[in-house]
Amino acid sequence: MSSAEKARRWRQILSELRPQLPGEWSIRGTGVGTTLVREPLDWSLAWIGYSGSPTRPVGWVSAGVQPLVAPFTSWIMTYGVRMDEVRSGPRTVDLLSDAAADQTRQFVLETGLEKIDGWPPERLADVAERDFAQDPRKRRTHWHQLPGWRVVNGTASPVEPATQLAELCHERARAASAKGARQLSEQAAFYEGLRESWDEGGRDAALRFLTEQRDQALAAQKLDKVLAA
């Protein structure tokens, strides 16, 4: 199975699944990276996607939520689930099989949507605040969203967490490989840019900065355009 054939089959499965989902969903992305996205797309992206080899037909369906208030360097699974993490149901999906569409639908309706619904924006922001309140040595990665959520929700200044995150990224970049250091430096620039926007123009300027960063990230991931079903 070529990558083009695989992509066509995956998009067909998503096109058949979309009208069976509650609410409004769109198809975005390209190739095997084609994704179902819940609308309206605001500051978190509820998604259903596929991962695996570009040429082999067997892979995994995943569902989750991608916060859009922080750097979007890659898909994260902190707020998601992949089908092989579920005890019941198939652990992989073979896009060549007749059962692929039913297996995808079963995973999404029985497991994926529950995971997505468990992470609304309000909970993401609350968990980020609580994570930041921990001793720095006990923090996880939830607080990486905190500066953005503070701006979006108008709850507090993003300066302190943004400053700490920029410093953390620079520190980690010094010990990373060339590629990792470049990515961490870009993340540091994101938080520094957000802080500078806040300092220069308050929440309105910071919100414009976040909007521009979000739109650029979606375009880079080819998720900025809705595809015909």
GROMACS .gro file of C-alpha atoms in nm:
model
  229
    1MET     CA    1   0.000   0.000   0.000
    2SER     CA    2   0.151   0.331  -0.106
    3SER     CA    3   0.136   0.632   0.121
    4ALA     CA    4  -0.112   0.798  -0.119
    5GLU     CA    5  -0.343   0.496  -0.109
    6LYS     CA    6  -0.316   0.484   0.267
    7ALA     CA    7  -0.401   0.852   0.294
    8ARG     CA    8  -0.706   0.813   0.069
    9ARG     CA    9  -0.832   0.520   0.274
   10TRP     CA   10  -0.783   0.707   0.603
   11ARG     CA   11  -0.964   1.013   0.473
   12GLN     CA   12  -1.250   0.792   0.355
   13ILE     CA   13  -1.279   0.643   0.705
   14LEU     CA   14  -1.286   0.990   0.860
   15SER     CA   15  -1.544   1.112   0.609
   16GLU     CA   16  -1.773   0.822   0.704
   17LEU     CA   17  -1.714   0.876   1.075
   18ARG     CA   18  -1.765   1.254   1.084
   19PRO     CA   19  -2.149   1.262   1.060
   20GLN     CA   20  -2.173   0.999   1.335
   21LEU     CA   21  -2.001   1.221   1.591
   22PRO     CA   22  -2.190   1.456   1.823
   23GLY     CA   23  -2.147   1.822   1.741
   24GLU     CA   24  -1.971   1.974   1.442
   25TRP     CA   25  -1.645   1.826   1.312
   26SER     CA   26  -1.423   1.916   1.017
   27ILE     CA   27  -1.156   1.732   0.821
   28ARG     CA   28  -0.819   1.908   0.816
   29GLY     CA   29  -0.459   1.822   0.730
   30THR     CA   30  -0.299   1.621   0.453
   31GLY     CA   31  -0.192   1.264   0.380
   32VAL     CA   32  -0.199   1.020   0.667
   33GLY     CA   33  -0.186   1.328   0.890
   34THR     CA   34  -0.545   1.408   0.796
   35THR     CA   35  -0.737   1.475   1.116
   36LEU     CA   36  -1.091   1.517   1.239
   37VAL     CA   37  -1.117   1.841   1.437
   38ARG     CA   38  -1.409   1.951   1.653
   39GLU     CA   39  -1.546   2.294   1.568
   40PRO     CA   40  -1.534   2.570   1.653
   41LEU     CA   41  -1.156   2.563   1.683
   42ASP     CA   42  -1.055   2.820   1.944
   43TRP     CA   43  -0.774   2.775   2.200
   44SER     CA   44  -0.773   2.397   2.225
   45LEU     CA   45  -0.795   2.149   1.942
   46ALA     CA   46  -1.002   1.833   1.994
   47TRP     CA   47  -0.874   1.585   1.739
   48ILE     CA   48  -0.893   1.229   1.602
   49GLY     CA   49  -0.594   1.112   1.404
   50TYR     CA   50  -0.379   0.825   1.283
   51SER     CA   51  -0.012   0.737   1.333
   52GLY     CA   52   0.209   0.468   1.188
   53SER     CA   53   0.445   0.391   0.903
   54PRO     CA   54   0.383   0.594   0.584
   55THR     CA   55   0.376   0.273   0.378
   56ARG     CA   56   0.265  -0.014   0.604
   57PRO     CA   57  -0.114  -0.040   0.645
   58VAL     CA   58  -0.113  -0.116   1.018
   59GLY     CA   59  -0.112   0.172   1.267
   60TRP     CA   60  -0.300   0.334   1.553
   61VAL     CA   61  -0.598   0.566   1.590
   62SER     CA   62  -0.568   0.831   1.861
   63ALA     CA   63  -0.794   1.099   2.007
   64GLY     CA   64  -0.715   1.389   2.234
   65VAL     CA   65  -0.694   1.760   2.298
   66GLN     CA   66  -0.407   1.983   2.186
   67PRO     CA   67  -0.379   2.314   2.377
   68LEU     CA   68  -0.315   2.604   2.140
   69VAL     CA   69  -0.200   2.857   2.401
   70ALA     CA   70   0.155   2.716   2.409
   71PRO     CA   71   0.412   2.633   2.139
   72PHE     CA   72   0.275   2.369   1.900
   73THR     CA   73   0.593   2.182   1.809
   74SER     CA   74   0.438   1.836   1.785
   75TRP     CA   75   0.127   1.644   1.884
   76ILE     CA   76   0.116   1.569   2.256
   77MET     CA   77  -0.067   1.281   2.421
   78THR     CA   78  -0.089   1.426   2.770
   79TYR     CA   79  -0.460   1.486   2.710
   80GLY     CA   80  -0.519   1.200   2.470
   81VAL     CA   81  -0.537   0.823   2.427
   82ARG     CA   82  -0.412   0.580   2.162
   83MET     CA   83  -0.608   0.267   2.082
   84ASP     CA   84  -0.336   0.031   2.208
   85GLU     CA   85  -0.376   0.183   2.556
   86VAL     CA   86  -0.731   0.046   2.574
   87ARG     CA   87  -0.774  -0.304   2.715
   88SER     CA   88  -1.087  -0.383   2.517
   89GLY     CA   89  -1.100  -0.356   2.141
   90PRO     CA   90  -0.828  -0.392   1.876
   91ARG     CA   91  -0.482  -0.259   1.958
   92THR     CA   92  -0.409  -0.162   1.597
   93VAL     CA   93  -0.604  -0.089   1.282
   94ASP     CA   94  -0.522  -0.228   0.939
   95LEU     CA   95  -0.640   0.022   0.681
   96LEU     CA   96  -0.653  -0.254   0.420
   97SER     CA   97  -0.905  -0.456   0.619
   98ASP     CA   98  -1.281  -0.435   0.583
   99ALA     CA   99  -1.301  -0.389   0.960
  100ALA     CA  100  -1.092  -0.069   0.968
  101ALA     CA  101  -1.386   0.174   0.964
  102ASP     CA  102  -1.578  -0.016   1.232
  103GLN     CA  103  -1.268  -0.047   1.452
  104THR     CA  104  -1.200   0.325   1.422
  105ARG     CA  105  -1.560   0.411   1.504
  106GLN     CA  106  -1.562   0.176   1.803
  107PHE     CA  107  -1.248   0.330   1.949
  108VAL     CA  108  -1.365   0.687   1.895
  109LEU     CA  109  -1.721   0.642   2.025
  110GLU     CA  110  -1.634   0.418   2.321
  111THR     CA  111  -1.305   0.574   2.433
  112GLY     CA  112  -1.183   0.869   2.231
  113LEU     CA  113  -1.474   1.107   2.283
  114GLU     CA  114  -1.472   1.044   2.657
  115LYS     CA  115  -1.106   1.142   2.674
  116ILE     CA  116  -1.169   1.455   2.467
  117ASP     CA  117  -1.471   1.559   2.674
  118GLY     CA  118  -1.266   1.510   2.991
  119TRP     CA  119  -1.034   1.798   2.896
  120PRO     CA  120  -1.239   2.113   2.830
  121PRO     CA  121  -1.048   2.444   2.821
  122GLU     CA  122  -1.160   2.529   3.174
  123ARG     CA  123  -1.000   2.216   3.314
  124LEU     CA  124  -0.680   2.268   3.115
  125ALA     CA  125  -0.644   2.617   3.260
  126ASP     CA  126  -0.723   2.499   3.614
  127VAL     CA  127  -0.474   2.212   3.600
  128ALA     CA  128  -0.207   2.450   3.466
  129GLU     CA  129  -0.259   2.685   3.763
  130ARG     CA  130  -0.246   2.401   4.014
  131ASP     CA  131   0.064   2.255   3.854
  132PHE     CA  132   0.240   2.592   3.870
  133ALA     CA  133   0.154   2.622   4.241
  134GLN     CA  134   0.356   2.307   4.312
  135ASP     CA  135   0.718   2.304   4.418
  136PRO     CA  136   0.911   2.345   4.089
  137ARG     CA  137   1.071   2.005   4.141
  138LYS     CA  138   0.727   1.840   4.148
  139ARG     CA  139   0.573   2.016   3.849
  140ARG     CA  140   0.474   1.822   3.540
  141THR     CA  141   0.418   1.988   3.202
  142HIS     CA  142   0.067   2.126   3.255
  143TRP     CA  143   0.201   2.465   3.363
  144HIS     CA  144   0.364   2.517   3.023
  145GLN     CA  145   0.021   2.637   2.909
  146LEU     CA  146  -0.031   2.873   3.201
  147PRO     CA  147   0.093   3.204   3.053
  148GLY     CA  148  -0.136   3.156   2.754
  149TRP     CA  149  -0.443   3.060   2.955
  150ARG     CA  150  -0.394   3.359   3.185
  151VAL     CA  151  -0.401   3.588   2.883
  152VAL     CA  152  -0.692   3.416   2.707
  153ASN     CA  153  -0.908   3.404   3.020
  154GLY     CA  154  -0.794   3.741   3.156
  155THR     CA  155  -0.727   3.590   3.498
  156ALA     CA  156  -0.376   3.712   3.584
  157SER     CA  157  -0.044   3.832   3.449
  158PRO     CA  158   0.149   3.579   3.240
  159VAL     CA  159   0.485   3.739   3.319
  160GLU     CA  160   0.605   3.516   3.603
  161PRO     CA  161   0.534   3.175   3.445
  162ALA     CA  162   0.644   3.297   3.101
  163THR     CA  163   0.975   3.417   3.243
  164GLN     CA  164   1.033   3.088   3.423
  165LEU     CA  165   0.947   2.887   3.112
  166ALA     CA  166   1.181   3.090   2.891
  167GLU     CA  167   1.463   3.036   3.140
  168LEU     CA  168   1.383   2.664   3.161
  169CYS     CA  169   1.392   2.628   2.782
  170HIS     CA  170   1.726   2.808   2.757
  171GLU     CA  171   1.869   2.590   3.034
  172ARG     CA  172   1.757   2.268   2.866
  173ALA     CA  173   1.878   2.389   2.526
  174ARG     CA  174   2.235   2.411   2.655
  175ALA     CA  175   2.236   2.036   2.722
  176ALA     CA  176   2.037   1.927   2.414
  177SER     CA  177   2.137   1.809   2.069
  178ALA     CA  178   2.150   2.063   1.788
  179LYS     CA  179   1.795   1.986   1.675
  180GLY     CA  180   1.661   1.978   2.030
  181ALA     CA  181   1.840   2.301   2.119
  182ARG     CA  182   1.686   2.474   1.818
  183GLN     CA  183   1.337   2.364   1.915
  184LEU     CA  184   1.385   2.467   2.278
  185SER     CA  185   1.519   2.806   2.170
  186GLU     CA  186   1.206   2.855   1.959
  187GLN     CA  187   0.991   2.771   2.260
  188ALA     CA  188   1.187   3.018   2.472
  189ALA     CA  189   1.128   3.284   2.206
  190PHE     CA  190   0.754   3.214   2.224
  191TYR     CA  191   0.739   3.282   2.598
  192GLU     CA  192   0.970   3.582   2.571
  193GLY     CA  193   0.755   3.724   2.292
  194LEU     CA  194   0.440   3.677   2.497
  195ARG     CA  195   0.596   3.849   2.796
  196GLU     CA  196   0.718   4.139   2.585
  197SER     CA  197   0.376   4.181   2.424
  198TRP     CA  198   0.215   4.193   2.768
  199ASP     CA  199   0.470   4.448   2.891
  200GLU     CA  200   0.418   4.667   2.585
  201GLY     CA  201   0.041   4.655   2.543
  202GLY     CA  202  -0.121   4.451   2.819
  203ARG     CA  203  -0.373   4.176   2.756
  204ASP     CA  204  -0.486   4.303   2.413
  205ALA     CA  205  -0.132   4.294   2.275
  206ALA     CA  206  -0.059   3.958   2.435
  207LEU     CA  207  -0.381   3.814   2.291
  208ARG     CA  208  -0.284   3.935   1.943
  209PHE     CA  209   0.054   3.767   1.986
  210LEU     CA  210  -0.108   3.438   2.088
  211THR     CA  211  -0.353   3.454   1.799
  212GLU     CA  212  -0.072   3.507   1.547
  213GLN     CA  213   0.132   3.224   1.698
  214ARG     CA  214  -0.167   2.989   1.697
  215ASP     CA  215  -0.255   3.067   1.335
  216GLN     CA  216   0.105   3.020   1.222
  217ALA     CA  217   0.130   2.688   1.407
  218LEU     CA  218  -0.192   2.558   1.254
  219ALA     CA  219  -0.070   2.656   0.908
  220ALA     CA  220   0.264   2.482   0.968
  221GLN     CA  221   0.076   2.165   1.065
  222LYS     CA  222  -0.153   2.211   0.759
  223LEU     CA  223  -0.454   2.235   0.988
  224ASP     CA  224  -0.559   2.586   0.893
  225LYS     CA  225  -0.794   2.486   0.611
  226VAL     CA  226  -1.114   2.281   0.630
  227LEU     CA  227  -1.128   2.014   0.361
  228ALA     CA  228  -1.436   1.905   0.175
  229ALA     CA  229  -1.588   1.593   0.332
   0.00000   0.00000   0.00000
